[in-house]
CSV table of C-alpha atoms and ligand atoms in Angstrom, one decimal:
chain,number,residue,atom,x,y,z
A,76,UNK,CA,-9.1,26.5,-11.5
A,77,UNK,CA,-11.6,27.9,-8.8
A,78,UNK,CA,-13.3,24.8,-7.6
A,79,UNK,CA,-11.0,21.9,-6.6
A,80,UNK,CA,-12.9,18.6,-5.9
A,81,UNK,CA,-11.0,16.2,-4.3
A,82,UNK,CA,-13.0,12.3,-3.7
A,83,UNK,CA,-11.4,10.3,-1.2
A,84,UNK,CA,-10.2,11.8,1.9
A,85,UNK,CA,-7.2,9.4,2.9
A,86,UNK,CA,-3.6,10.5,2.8
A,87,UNK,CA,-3.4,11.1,-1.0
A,88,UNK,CA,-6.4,13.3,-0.9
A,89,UNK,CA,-5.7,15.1,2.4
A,90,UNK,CA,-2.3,15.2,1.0
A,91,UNK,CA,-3.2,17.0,-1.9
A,92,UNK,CA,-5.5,19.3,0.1
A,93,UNK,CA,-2.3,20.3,1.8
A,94,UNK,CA,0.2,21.1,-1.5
A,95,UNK,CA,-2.7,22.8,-2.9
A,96,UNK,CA,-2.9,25.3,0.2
A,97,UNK,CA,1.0,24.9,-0.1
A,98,UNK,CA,1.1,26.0,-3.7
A,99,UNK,CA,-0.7,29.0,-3.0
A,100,UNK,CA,-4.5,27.7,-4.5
A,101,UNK,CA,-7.1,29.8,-2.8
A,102,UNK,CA,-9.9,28.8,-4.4
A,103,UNK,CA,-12.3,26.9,-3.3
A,104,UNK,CA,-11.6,23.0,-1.8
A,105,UNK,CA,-14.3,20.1,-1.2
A,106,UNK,CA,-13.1,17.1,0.2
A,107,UNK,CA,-15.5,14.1,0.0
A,108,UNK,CA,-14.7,10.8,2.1
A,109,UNK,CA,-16.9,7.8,2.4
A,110,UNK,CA,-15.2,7.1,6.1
A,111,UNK,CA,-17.0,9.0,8.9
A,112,UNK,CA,-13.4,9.5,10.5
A,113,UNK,CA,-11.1,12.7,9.2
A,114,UNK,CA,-8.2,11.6,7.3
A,115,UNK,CA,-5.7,8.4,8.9
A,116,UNK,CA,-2.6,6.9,8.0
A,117,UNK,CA,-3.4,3.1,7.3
A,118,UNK,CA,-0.1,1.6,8.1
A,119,UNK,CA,-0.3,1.5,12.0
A,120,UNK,CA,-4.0,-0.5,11.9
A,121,UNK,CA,-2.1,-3.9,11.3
A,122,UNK,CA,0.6,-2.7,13.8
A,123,UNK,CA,0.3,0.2,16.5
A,124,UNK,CA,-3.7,-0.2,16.5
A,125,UNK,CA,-4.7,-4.1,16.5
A,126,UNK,CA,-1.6,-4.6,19.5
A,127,UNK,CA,-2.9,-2.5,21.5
A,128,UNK,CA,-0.3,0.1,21.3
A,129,UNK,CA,-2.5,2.9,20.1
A,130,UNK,CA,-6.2,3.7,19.7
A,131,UNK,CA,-6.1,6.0,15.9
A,132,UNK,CA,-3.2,7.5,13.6
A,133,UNK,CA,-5.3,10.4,12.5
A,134,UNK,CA,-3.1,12.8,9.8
A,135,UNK,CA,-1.8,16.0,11.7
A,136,UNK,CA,-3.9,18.5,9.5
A,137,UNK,CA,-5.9,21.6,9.8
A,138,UNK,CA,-9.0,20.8,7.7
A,139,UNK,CA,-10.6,24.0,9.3
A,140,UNK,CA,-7.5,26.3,8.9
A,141,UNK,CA,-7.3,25.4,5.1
A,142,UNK,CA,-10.7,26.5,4.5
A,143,UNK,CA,-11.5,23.0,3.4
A,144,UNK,CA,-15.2,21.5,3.3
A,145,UNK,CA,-15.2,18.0,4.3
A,146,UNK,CA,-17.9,16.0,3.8
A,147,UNK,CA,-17.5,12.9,5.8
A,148,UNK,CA,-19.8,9.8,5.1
A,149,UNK,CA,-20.3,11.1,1.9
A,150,UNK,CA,-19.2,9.0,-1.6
A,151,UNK,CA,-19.2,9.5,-5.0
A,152,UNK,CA,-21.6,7.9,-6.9
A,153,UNK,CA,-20.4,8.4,-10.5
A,154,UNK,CA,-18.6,11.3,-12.8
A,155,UNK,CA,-19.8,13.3,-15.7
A,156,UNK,CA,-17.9,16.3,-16.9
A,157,UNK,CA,-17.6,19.0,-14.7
A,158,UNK,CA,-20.1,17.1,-12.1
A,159,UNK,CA,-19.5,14.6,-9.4
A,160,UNK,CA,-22.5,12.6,-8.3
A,161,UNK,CA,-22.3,12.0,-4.3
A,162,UNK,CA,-24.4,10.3,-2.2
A,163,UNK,CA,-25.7,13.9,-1.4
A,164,UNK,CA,-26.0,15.6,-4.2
A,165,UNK,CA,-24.5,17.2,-7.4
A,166,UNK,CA,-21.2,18.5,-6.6
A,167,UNK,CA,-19.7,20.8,-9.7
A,168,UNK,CA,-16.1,21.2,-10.2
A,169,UNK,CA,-13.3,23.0,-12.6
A,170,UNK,CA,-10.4,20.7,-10.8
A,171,UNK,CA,-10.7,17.2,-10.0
A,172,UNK,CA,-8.8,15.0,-7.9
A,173,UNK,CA,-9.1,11.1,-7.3
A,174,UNK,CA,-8.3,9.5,-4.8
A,175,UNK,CA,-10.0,6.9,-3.9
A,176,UNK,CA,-7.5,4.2,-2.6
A,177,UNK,CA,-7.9,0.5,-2.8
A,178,UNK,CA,-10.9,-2.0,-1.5
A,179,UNK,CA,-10.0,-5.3,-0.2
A,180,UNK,CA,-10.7,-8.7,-2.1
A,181,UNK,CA,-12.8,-11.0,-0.2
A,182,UNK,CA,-13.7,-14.7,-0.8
A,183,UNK,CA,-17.1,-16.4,-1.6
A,184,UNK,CA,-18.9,-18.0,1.3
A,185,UNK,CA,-21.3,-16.6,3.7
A,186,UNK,CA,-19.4,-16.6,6.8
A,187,UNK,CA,-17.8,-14.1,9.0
A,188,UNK,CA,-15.0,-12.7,7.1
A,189,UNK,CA,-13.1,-9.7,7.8
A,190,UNK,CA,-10.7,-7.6,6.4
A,191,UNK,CA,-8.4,-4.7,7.5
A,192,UNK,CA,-8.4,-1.9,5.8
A,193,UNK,CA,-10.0,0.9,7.8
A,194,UNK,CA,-9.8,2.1,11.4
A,195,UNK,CA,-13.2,0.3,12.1
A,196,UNK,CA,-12.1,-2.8,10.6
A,197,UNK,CA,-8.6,-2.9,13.2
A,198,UNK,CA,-11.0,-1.9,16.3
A,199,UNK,CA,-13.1,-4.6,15.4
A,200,UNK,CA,-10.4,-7.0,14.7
A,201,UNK,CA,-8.6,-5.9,17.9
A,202,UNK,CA,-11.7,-7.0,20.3
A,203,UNK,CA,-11.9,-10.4,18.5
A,204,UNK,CA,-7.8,-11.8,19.1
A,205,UNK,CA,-8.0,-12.5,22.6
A,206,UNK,CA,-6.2,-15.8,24.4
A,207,UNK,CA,-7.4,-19.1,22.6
A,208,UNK,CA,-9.1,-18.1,20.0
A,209,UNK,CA,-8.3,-19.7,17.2
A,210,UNK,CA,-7.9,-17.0,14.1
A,211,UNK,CA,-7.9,-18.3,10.2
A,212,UNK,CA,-5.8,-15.3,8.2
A,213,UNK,CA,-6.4,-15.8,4.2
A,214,UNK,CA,-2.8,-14.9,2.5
A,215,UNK,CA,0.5,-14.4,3.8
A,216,UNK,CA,1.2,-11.4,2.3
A,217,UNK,CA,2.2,-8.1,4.1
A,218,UNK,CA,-1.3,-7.5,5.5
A,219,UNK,CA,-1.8,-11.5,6.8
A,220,UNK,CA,1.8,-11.6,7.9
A,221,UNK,CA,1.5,-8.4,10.4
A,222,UNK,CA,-2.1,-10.0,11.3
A,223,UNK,CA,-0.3,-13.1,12.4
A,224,UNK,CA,2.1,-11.3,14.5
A,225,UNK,CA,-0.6,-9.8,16.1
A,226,UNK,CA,-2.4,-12.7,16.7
A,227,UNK,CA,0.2,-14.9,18.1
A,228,UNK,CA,1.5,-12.3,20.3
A,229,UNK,CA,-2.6,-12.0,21.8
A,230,UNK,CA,-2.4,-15.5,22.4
A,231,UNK,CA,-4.5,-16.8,19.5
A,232,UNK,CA,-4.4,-20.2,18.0
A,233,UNK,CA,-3.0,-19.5,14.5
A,234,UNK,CA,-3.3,-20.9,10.9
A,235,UNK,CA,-2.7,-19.4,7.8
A,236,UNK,CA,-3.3,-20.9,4.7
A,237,UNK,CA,-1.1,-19.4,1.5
A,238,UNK,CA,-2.4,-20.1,-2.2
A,239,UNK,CA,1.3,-19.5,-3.5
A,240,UNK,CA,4.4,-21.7,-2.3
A,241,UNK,CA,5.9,-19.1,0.0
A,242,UNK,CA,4.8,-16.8,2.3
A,243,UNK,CA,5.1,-13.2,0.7
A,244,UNK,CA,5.4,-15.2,-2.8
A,245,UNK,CA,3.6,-12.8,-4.5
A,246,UNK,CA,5.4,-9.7,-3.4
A,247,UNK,CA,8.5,-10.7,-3.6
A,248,UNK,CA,9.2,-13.9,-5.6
A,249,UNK,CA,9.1,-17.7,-4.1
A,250,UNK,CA,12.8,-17.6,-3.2
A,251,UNK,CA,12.8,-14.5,-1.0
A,252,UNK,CA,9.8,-15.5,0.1
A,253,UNK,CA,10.8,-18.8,2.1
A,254,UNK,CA,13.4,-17.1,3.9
A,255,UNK,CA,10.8,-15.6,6.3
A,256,UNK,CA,8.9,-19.5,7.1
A,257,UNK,CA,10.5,-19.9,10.3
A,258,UNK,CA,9.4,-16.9,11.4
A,259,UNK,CA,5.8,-18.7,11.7
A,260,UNK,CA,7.1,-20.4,14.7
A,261,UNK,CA,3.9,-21.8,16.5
A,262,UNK,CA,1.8,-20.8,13.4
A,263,UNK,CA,0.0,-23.5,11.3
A,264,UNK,CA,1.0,-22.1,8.4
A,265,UNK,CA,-0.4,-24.2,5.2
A,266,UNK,CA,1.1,-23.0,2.1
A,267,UNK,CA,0.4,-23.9,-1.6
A,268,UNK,CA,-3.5,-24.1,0.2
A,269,UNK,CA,-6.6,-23.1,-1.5
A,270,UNK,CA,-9.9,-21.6,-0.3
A,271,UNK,CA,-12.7,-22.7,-1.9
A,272,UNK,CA,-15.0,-20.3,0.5
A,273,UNK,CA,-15.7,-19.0,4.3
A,274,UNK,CA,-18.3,-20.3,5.9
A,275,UNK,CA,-19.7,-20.4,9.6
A,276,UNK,CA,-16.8,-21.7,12.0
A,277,UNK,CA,-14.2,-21.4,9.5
A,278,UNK,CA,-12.6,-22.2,6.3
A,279,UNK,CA,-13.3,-24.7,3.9
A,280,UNK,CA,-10.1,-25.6,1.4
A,281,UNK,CA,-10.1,-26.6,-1.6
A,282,UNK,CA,-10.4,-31.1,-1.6
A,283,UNK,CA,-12.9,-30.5,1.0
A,284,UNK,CA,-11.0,-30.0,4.5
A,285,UNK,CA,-12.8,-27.3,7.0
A,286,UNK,CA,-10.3,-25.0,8.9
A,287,UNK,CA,-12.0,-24.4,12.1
A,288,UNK,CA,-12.0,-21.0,13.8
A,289,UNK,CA,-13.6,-18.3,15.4
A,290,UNK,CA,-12.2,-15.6,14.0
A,291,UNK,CA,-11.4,-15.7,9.6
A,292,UNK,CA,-9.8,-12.9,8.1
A,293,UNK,CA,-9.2,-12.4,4.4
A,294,UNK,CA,-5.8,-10.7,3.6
A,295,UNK,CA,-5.3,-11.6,-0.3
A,296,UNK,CA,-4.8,-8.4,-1.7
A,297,UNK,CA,-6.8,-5.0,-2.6
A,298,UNK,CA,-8.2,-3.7,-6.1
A,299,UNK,CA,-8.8,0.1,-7.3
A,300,UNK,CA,-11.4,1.4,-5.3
A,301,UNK,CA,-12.9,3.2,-8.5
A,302,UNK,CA,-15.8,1.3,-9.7
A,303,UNK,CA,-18.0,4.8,-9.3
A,304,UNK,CA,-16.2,5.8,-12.3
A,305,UNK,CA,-17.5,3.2,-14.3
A,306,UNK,CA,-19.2,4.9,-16.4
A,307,UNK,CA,-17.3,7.6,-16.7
A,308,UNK,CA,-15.4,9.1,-19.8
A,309,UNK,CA,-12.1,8.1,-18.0
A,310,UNK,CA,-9.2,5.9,-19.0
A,311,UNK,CA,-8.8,2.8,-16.6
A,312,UNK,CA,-6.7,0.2,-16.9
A,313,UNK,CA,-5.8,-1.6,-13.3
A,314,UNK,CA,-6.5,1.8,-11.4
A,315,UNK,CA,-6.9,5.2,-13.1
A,316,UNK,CA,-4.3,5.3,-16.0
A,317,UNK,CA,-2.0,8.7,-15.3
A,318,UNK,CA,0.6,10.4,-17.2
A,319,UNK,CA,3.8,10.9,-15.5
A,320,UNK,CA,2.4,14.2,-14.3
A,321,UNK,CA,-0.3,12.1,-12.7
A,322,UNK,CA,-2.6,13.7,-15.5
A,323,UNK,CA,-6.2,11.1,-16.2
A,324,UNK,CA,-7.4,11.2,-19.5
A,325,UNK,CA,-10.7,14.0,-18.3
A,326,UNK,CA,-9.3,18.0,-18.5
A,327,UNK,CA,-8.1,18.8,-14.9
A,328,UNK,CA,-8.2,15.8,-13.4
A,329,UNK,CA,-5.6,13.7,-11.4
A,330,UNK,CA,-5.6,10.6,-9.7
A,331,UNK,CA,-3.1,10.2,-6.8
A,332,UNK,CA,-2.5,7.3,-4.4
A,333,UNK,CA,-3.8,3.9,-4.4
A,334,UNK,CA,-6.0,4.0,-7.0
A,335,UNK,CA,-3.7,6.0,-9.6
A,336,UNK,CA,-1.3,3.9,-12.6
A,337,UNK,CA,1.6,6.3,-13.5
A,338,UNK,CA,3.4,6.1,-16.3
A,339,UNK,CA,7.0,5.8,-14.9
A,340,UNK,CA,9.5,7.2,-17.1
A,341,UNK,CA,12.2,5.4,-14.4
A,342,UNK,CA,10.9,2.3,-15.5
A,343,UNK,CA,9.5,2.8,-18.8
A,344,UNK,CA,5.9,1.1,-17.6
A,345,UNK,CA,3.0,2.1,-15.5
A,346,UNK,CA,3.3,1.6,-12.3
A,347,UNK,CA,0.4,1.2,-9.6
A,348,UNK,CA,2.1,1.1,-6.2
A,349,UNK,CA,-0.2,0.5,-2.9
A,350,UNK,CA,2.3,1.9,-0.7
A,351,UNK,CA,1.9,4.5,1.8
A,352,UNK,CA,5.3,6.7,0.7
A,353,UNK,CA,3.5,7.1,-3.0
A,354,UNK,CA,0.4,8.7,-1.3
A,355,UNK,CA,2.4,10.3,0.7
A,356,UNK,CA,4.8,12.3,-1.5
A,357,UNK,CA,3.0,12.0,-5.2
A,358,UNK,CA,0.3,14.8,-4.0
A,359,UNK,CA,2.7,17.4,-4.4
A,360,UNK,CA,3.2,16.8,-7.7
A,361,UNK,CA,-0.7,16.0,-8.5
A,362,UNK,CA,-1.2,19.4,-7.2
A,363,UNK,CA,1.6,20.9,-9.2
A,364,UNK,CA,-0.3,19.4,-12.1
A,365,UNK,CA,-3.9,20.7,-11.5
A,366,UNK,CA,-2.2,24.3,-11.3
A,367,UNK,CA,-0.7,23.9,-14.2
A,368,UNK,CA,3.3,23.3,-13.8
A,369,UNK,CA,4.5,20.3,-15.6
A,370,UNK,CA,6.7,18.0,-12.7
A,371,UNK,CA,7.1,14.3,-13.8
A,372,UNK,CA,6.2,11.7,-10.6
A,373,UNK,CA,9.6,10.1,-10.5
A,374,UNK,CA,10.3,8.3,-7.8
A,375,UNK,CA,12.1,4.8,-6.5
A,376,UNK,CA,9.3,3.4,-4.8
A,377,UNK,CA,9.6,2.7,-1.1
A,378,UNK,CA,7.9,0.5,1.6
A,379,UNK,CA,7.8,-1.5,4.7
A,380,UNK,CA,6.1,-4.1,6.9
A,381,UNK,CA,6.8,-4.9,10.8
A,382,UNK,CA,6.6,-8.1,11.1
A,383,UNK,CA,7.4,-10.8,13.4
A,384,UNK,CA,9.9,-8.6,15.3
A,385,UNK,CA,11.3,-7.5,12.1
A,386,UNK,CA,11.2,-5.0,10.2
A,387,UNK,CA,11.2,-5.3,6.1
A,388,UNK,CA,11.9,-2.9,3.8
A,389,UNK,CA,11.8,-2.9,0.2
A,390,UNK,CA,12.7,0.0,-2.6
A,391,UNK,CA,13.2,-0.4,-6.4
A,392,UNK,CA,11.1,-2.5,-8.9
A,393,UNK,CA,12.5,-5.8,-8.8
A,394,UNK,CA,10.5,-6.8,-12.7
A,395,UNK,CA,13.0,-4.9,-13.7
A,396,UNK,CA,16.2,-7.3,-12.1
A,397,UNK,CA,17.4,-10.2,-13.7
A,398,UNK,CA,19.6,-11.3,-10.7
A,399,UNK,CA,18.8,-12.1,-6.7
A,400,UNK,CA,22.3,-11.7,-4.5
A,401,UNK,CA,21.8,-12.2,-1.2
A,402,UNK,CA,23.6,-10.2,1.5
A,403,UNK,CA,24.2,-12.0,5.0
A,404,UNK,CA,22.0,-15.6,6.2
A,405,UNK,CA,18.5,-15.9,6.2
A,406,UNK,CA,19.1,-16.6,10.4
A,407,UNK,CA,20.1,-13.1,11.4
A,408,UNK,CA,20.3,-9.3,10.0
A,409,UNK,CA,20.0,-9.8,6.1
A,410,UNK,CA,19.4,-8.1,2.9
A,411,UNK,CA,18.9,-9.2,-1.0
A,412,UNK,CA,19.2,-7.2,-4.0
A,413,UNK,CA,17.9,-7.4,-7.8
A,414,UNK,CA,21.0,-6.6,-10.2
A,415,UNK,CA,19.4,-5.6,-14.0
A,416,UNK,CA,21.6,-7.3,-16.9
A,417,UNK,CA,24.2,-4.9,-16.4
A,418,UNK,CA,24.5,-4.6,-12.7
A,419,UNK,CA,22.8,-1.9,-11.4
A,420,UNK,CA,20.5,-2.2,-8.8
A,421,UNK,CA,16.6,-2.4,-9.5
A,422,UNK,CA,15.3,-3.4,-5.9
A,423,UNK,CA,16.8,-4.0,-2.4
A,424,UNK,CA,15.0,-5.7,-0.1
A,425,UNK,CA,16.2,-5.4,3.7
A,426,UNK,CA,15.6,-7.7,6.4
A,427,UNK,CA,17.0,-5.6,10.1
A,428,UNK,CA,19.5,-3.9,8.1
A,429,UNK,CA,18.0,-0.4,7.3
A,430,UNK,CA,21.0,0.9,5.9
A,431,UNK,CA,21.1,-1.4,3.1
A,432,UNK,CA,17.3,0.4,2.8
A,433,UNK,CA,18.6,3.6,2.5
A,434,UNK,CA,22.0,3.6,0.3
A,435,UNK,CA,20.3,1.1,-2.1
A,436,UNK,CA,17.6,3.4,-2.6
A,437,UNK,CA,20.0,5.8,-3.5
A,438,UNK,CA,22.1,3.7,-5.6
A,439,UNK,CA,18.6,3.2,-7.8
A,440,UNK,CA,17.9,6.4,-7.5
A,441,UNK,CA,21.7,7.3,-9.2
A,442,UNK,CA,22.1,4.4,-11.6
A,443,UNK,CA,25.3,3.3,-10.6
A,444,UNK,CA,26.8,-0.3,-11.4
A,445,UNK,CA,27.5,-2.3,-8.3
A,446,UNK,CA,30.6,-4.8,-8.0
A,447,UNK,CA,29.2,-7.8,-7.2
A,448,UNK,CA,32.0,-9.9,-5.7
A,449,UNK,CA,32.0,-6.6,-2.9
A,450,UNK,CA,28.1,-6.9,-3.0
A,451,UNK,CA,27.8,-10.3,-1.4
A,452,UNK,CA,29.6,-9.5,1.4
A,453,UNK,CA,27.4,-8.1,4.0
A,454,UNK,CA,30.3,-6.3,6.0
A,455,UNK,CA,30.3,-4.0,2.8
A,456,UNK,CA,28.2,-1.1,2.7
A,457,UNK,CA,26.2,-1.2,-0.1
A,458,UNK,CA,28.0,2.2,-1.4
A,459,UNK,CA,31.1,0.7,-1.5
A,460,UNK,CA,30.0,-1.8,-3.8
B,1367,FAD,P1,-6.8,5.0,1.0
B,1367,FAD,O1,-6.0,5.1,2.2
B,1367,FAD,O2,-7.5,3.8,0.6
B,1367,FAD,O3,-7.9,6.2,1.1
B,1367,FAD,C1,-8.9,6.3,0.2
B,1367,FAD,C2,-10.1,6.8,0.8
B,1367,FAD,O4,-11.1,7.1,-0.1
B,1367,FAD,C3,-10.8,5.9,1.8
B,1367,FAD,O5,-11.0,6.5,3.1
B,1367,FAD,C4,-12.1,5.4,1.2
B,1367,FAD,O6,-13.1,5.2,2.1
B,1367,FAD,C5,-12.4,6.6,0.3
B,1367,FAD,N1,-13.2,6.3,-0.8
B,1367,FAD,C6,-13.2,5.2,-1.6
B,1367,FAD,N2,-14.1,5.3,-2.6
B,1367,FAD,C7,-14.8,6.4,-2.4
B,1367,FAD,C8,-15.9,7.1,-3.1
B,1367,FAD,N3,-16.5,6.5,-4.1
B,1367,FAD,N4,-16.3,8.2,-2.6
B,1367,FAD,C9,-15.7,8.8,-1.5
B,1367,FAD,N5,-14.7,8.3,-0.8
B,1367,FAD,C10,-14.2,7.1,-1.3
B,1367,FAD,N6,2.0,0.9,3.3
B,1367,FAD,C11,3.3,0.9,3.6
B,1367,FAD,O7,4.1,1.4,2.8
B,1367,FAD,N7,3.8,0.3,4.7
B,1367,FAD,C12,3.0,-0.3,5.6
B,1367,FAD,O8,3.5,-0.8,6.6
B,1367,FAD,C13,1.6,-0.4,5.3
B,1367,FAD,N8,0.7,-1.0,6.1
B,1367,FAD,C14,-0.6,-1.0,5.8
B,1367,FAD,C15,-1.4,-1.6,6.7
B,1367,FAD,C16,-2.8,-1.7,6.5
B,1367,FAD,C17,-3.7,-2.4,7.4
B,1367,FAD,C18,-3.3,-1.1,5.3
B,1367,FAD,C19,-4.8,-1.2,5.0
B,1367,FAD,C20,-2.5,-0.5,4.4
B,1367,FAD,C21,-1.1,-0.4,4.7
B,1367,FAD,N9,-0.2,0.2,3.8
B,1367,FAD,C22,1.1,0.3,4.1
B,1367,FAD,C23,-0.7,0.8,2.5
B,1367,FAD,C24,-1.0,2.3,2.7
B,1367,FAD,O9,-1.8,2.5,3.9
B,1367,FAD,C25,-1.8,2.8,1.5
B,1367,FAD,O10,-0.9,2.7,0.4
B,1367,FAD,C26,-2.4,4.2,1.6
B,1367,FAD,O11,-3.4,4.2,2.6
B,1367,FAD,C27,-3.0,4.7,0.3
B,1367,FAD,O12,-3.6,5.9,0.5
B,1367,FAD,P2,-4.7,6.5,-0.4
B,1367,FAD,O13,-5.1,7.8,0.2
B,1367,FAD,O14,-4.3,6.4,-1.8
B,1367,FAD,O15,-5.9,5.4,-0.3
């Protein structure tokens, strides 16, 4: 390989830039991004960023001393062998990288509607929660959630309205779910509430009700950002379909990140995971594979949300438990755990209690049976169990 091409220039791509240069690759590196801004981790827009607490969350990394071309504000258009089609041009390649992330799902209507996904997007957000204004969030999911908290704590007038019967239903299953209602204390929070569109001044819900506000923002989830390979000679299926090498279907060509579906020989299914540890830590391996070393993507997956003063953390696959156990009450430090048939663990999900975080993920990571009777005592450390 002499030419790496890599198209999206967020953490996966600058990522893989990175274990490229790491792996000793000194060929040549183009690295196209449709964002003006050099690479930025996403997670601290719906925390750090829209509080207040910080301005950007740019990636620590050398474009310049890696000998990297960047071409900001620049997307791909399409892909033929051997030749991406930018917005600028023919680009040729011998080693292609995707990594294109995720685009947010909006709602029909034509009024203001906003989403946060990109640094612009939290700025603009930012300037709009002040005192009184009264903010409609679409979803409470991860992203709606840590907009809430954000908006509550500027002062805002709150609703969110919630298709599913629990906030975080979606993620995480109903029952989990409800366990984190009460932290919407001084939130209108409408659950089991559909949109029918967004129009000018608000929201208007399915049966006919209008949700007034100033301020509407749409948090229900993000799709592959990958329709530019539409066209292309590519396997897709919910993302770009991978091996466990994080090998597409096209000759020297991985995907990486948001947009990727691995096969997960953990599992035994694809996986699509839109979690900042996968772009984090599955570049080395994409990079491994464009130079030619076979190292399967293998990982427990990992992630967290701050939200209302706490923080969540979740690592596993939890399709894969049969069985919920809870671990202390839903009013102070707690944690819940999916058991498989034959009790080992397939996800933990931690409330405050970051150790539970850490020694489940380890416990997944190993295999090992759990005794349950120990489990559902929270004075236990999970590796006792
Ligand atoms: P992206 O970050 O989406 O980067 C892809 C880049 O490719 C984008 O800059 C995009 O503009 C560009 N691009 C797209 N199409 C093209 C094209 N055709 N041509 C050129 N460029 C293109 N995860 C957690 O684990 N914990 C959290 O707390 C957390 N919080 C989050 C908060 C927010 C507000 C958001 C948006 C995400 C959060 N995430 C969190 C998820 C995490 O940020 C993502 O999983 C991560 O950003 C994925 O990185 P990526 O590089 O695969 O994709």
């Amino acid at each position: 390989v002499n030419h790496v091409v890599v198209v999206g220039a967020g953490l996966a791509g600058v990522r893989t830039v990175e274990a490229l240069r790491g792996r000793g690759f000194n060929g040549r590196i183009t690295l196209i991004g449709e964002e003006r801004h050099r690479p930025y981790d996403r997670p601290p827009l719906s925390k750090a960023v829209l509080l207040g607490d910080a301005d950007t969350s740019f990636v620590e990394a050398d474009l310049a001393a890696m000998e990297v071309d960047f071409w900001p504000g620049v997307s791909a258009k399409s892909l033929r062998s051997g030749v991406v089609e930018t917005t600028e041009g023919e680009l040729g390649y011998d080693g292609l990288v995707i990594a294109t992330g995720a685009e947010p799902i909006t709602l029909p209507g034509d009024g203001p509607q906003h989403v946060l996904r990109t640094l612009d997007d939290a700025h603009e957000l930012r300037a709009m929660l002040v005192p009184g204004a009264r903010v409609a969030i679409i979803g409470a999911g991860w992203i709606g959630a840590e907009v809430a908290t954000a908006a509550r704590r500027a002062g805002c007038v709150v609703t969110v309205v919630e298709a599913g019967p629990a906030p975080l239903a979606t993620a995480v299953g109903a029952e989990l779910g409800a366990r984190t209602e009460p932290w919407y204390d001084g939130i209108d929070l409408r659950l089991e509430t559909m949109v029918d569109s967004v129009d000018e001044g608000g929201v208007r819900l399915v049966g006919g009700e209008f949700v007034d506000a100033h301020v509407v923002v749409t948090g229900i989830g993000v799709r592959p950002a990958i329709g530019w390979l539409a066209d292309a000679d590519i396997d897709l299926h919910n993302g770009v379909v991978t091996d466990e090498y994080l090998r597409t279907s096209l000759p020297n060509t991985v995907a990486v990140g948001d947009c990727a579906a691995w096969w997960s020989r953990r599992w035994q299914t694809r996986l699509r995971v839109e979690h900042w540890d996968t772009a984090l830590n599955a570049p080395e391996i994409a990079a491994a594979s464009l130079l030619g070393e076979e190292v399967a993507y293998d990982p427990v997956p990992y992630f967290w949300s701050e939200q209302f003063g706490h923080m969540v953390q979740y690592a596993g696959h939890h399709p894969a438990g049969e069985r919920l156990v809870y671990r202390g009450d839903p009013g102070g430090k707690w944690s819940a755990v999916w058991l498989t048939g034959d009790d080992a663990l397939a996800a933990v999900l931690a409330v405050d209690r970051p150790r539970d975080l850490v020694q489940g993920r380890r416990i997944i990571d190993a295999g090992h049976r759990l005794d349950v009777e120990r489990l559902v005592d929270p004075e236990v450390s999970l590796r006792d169990c």
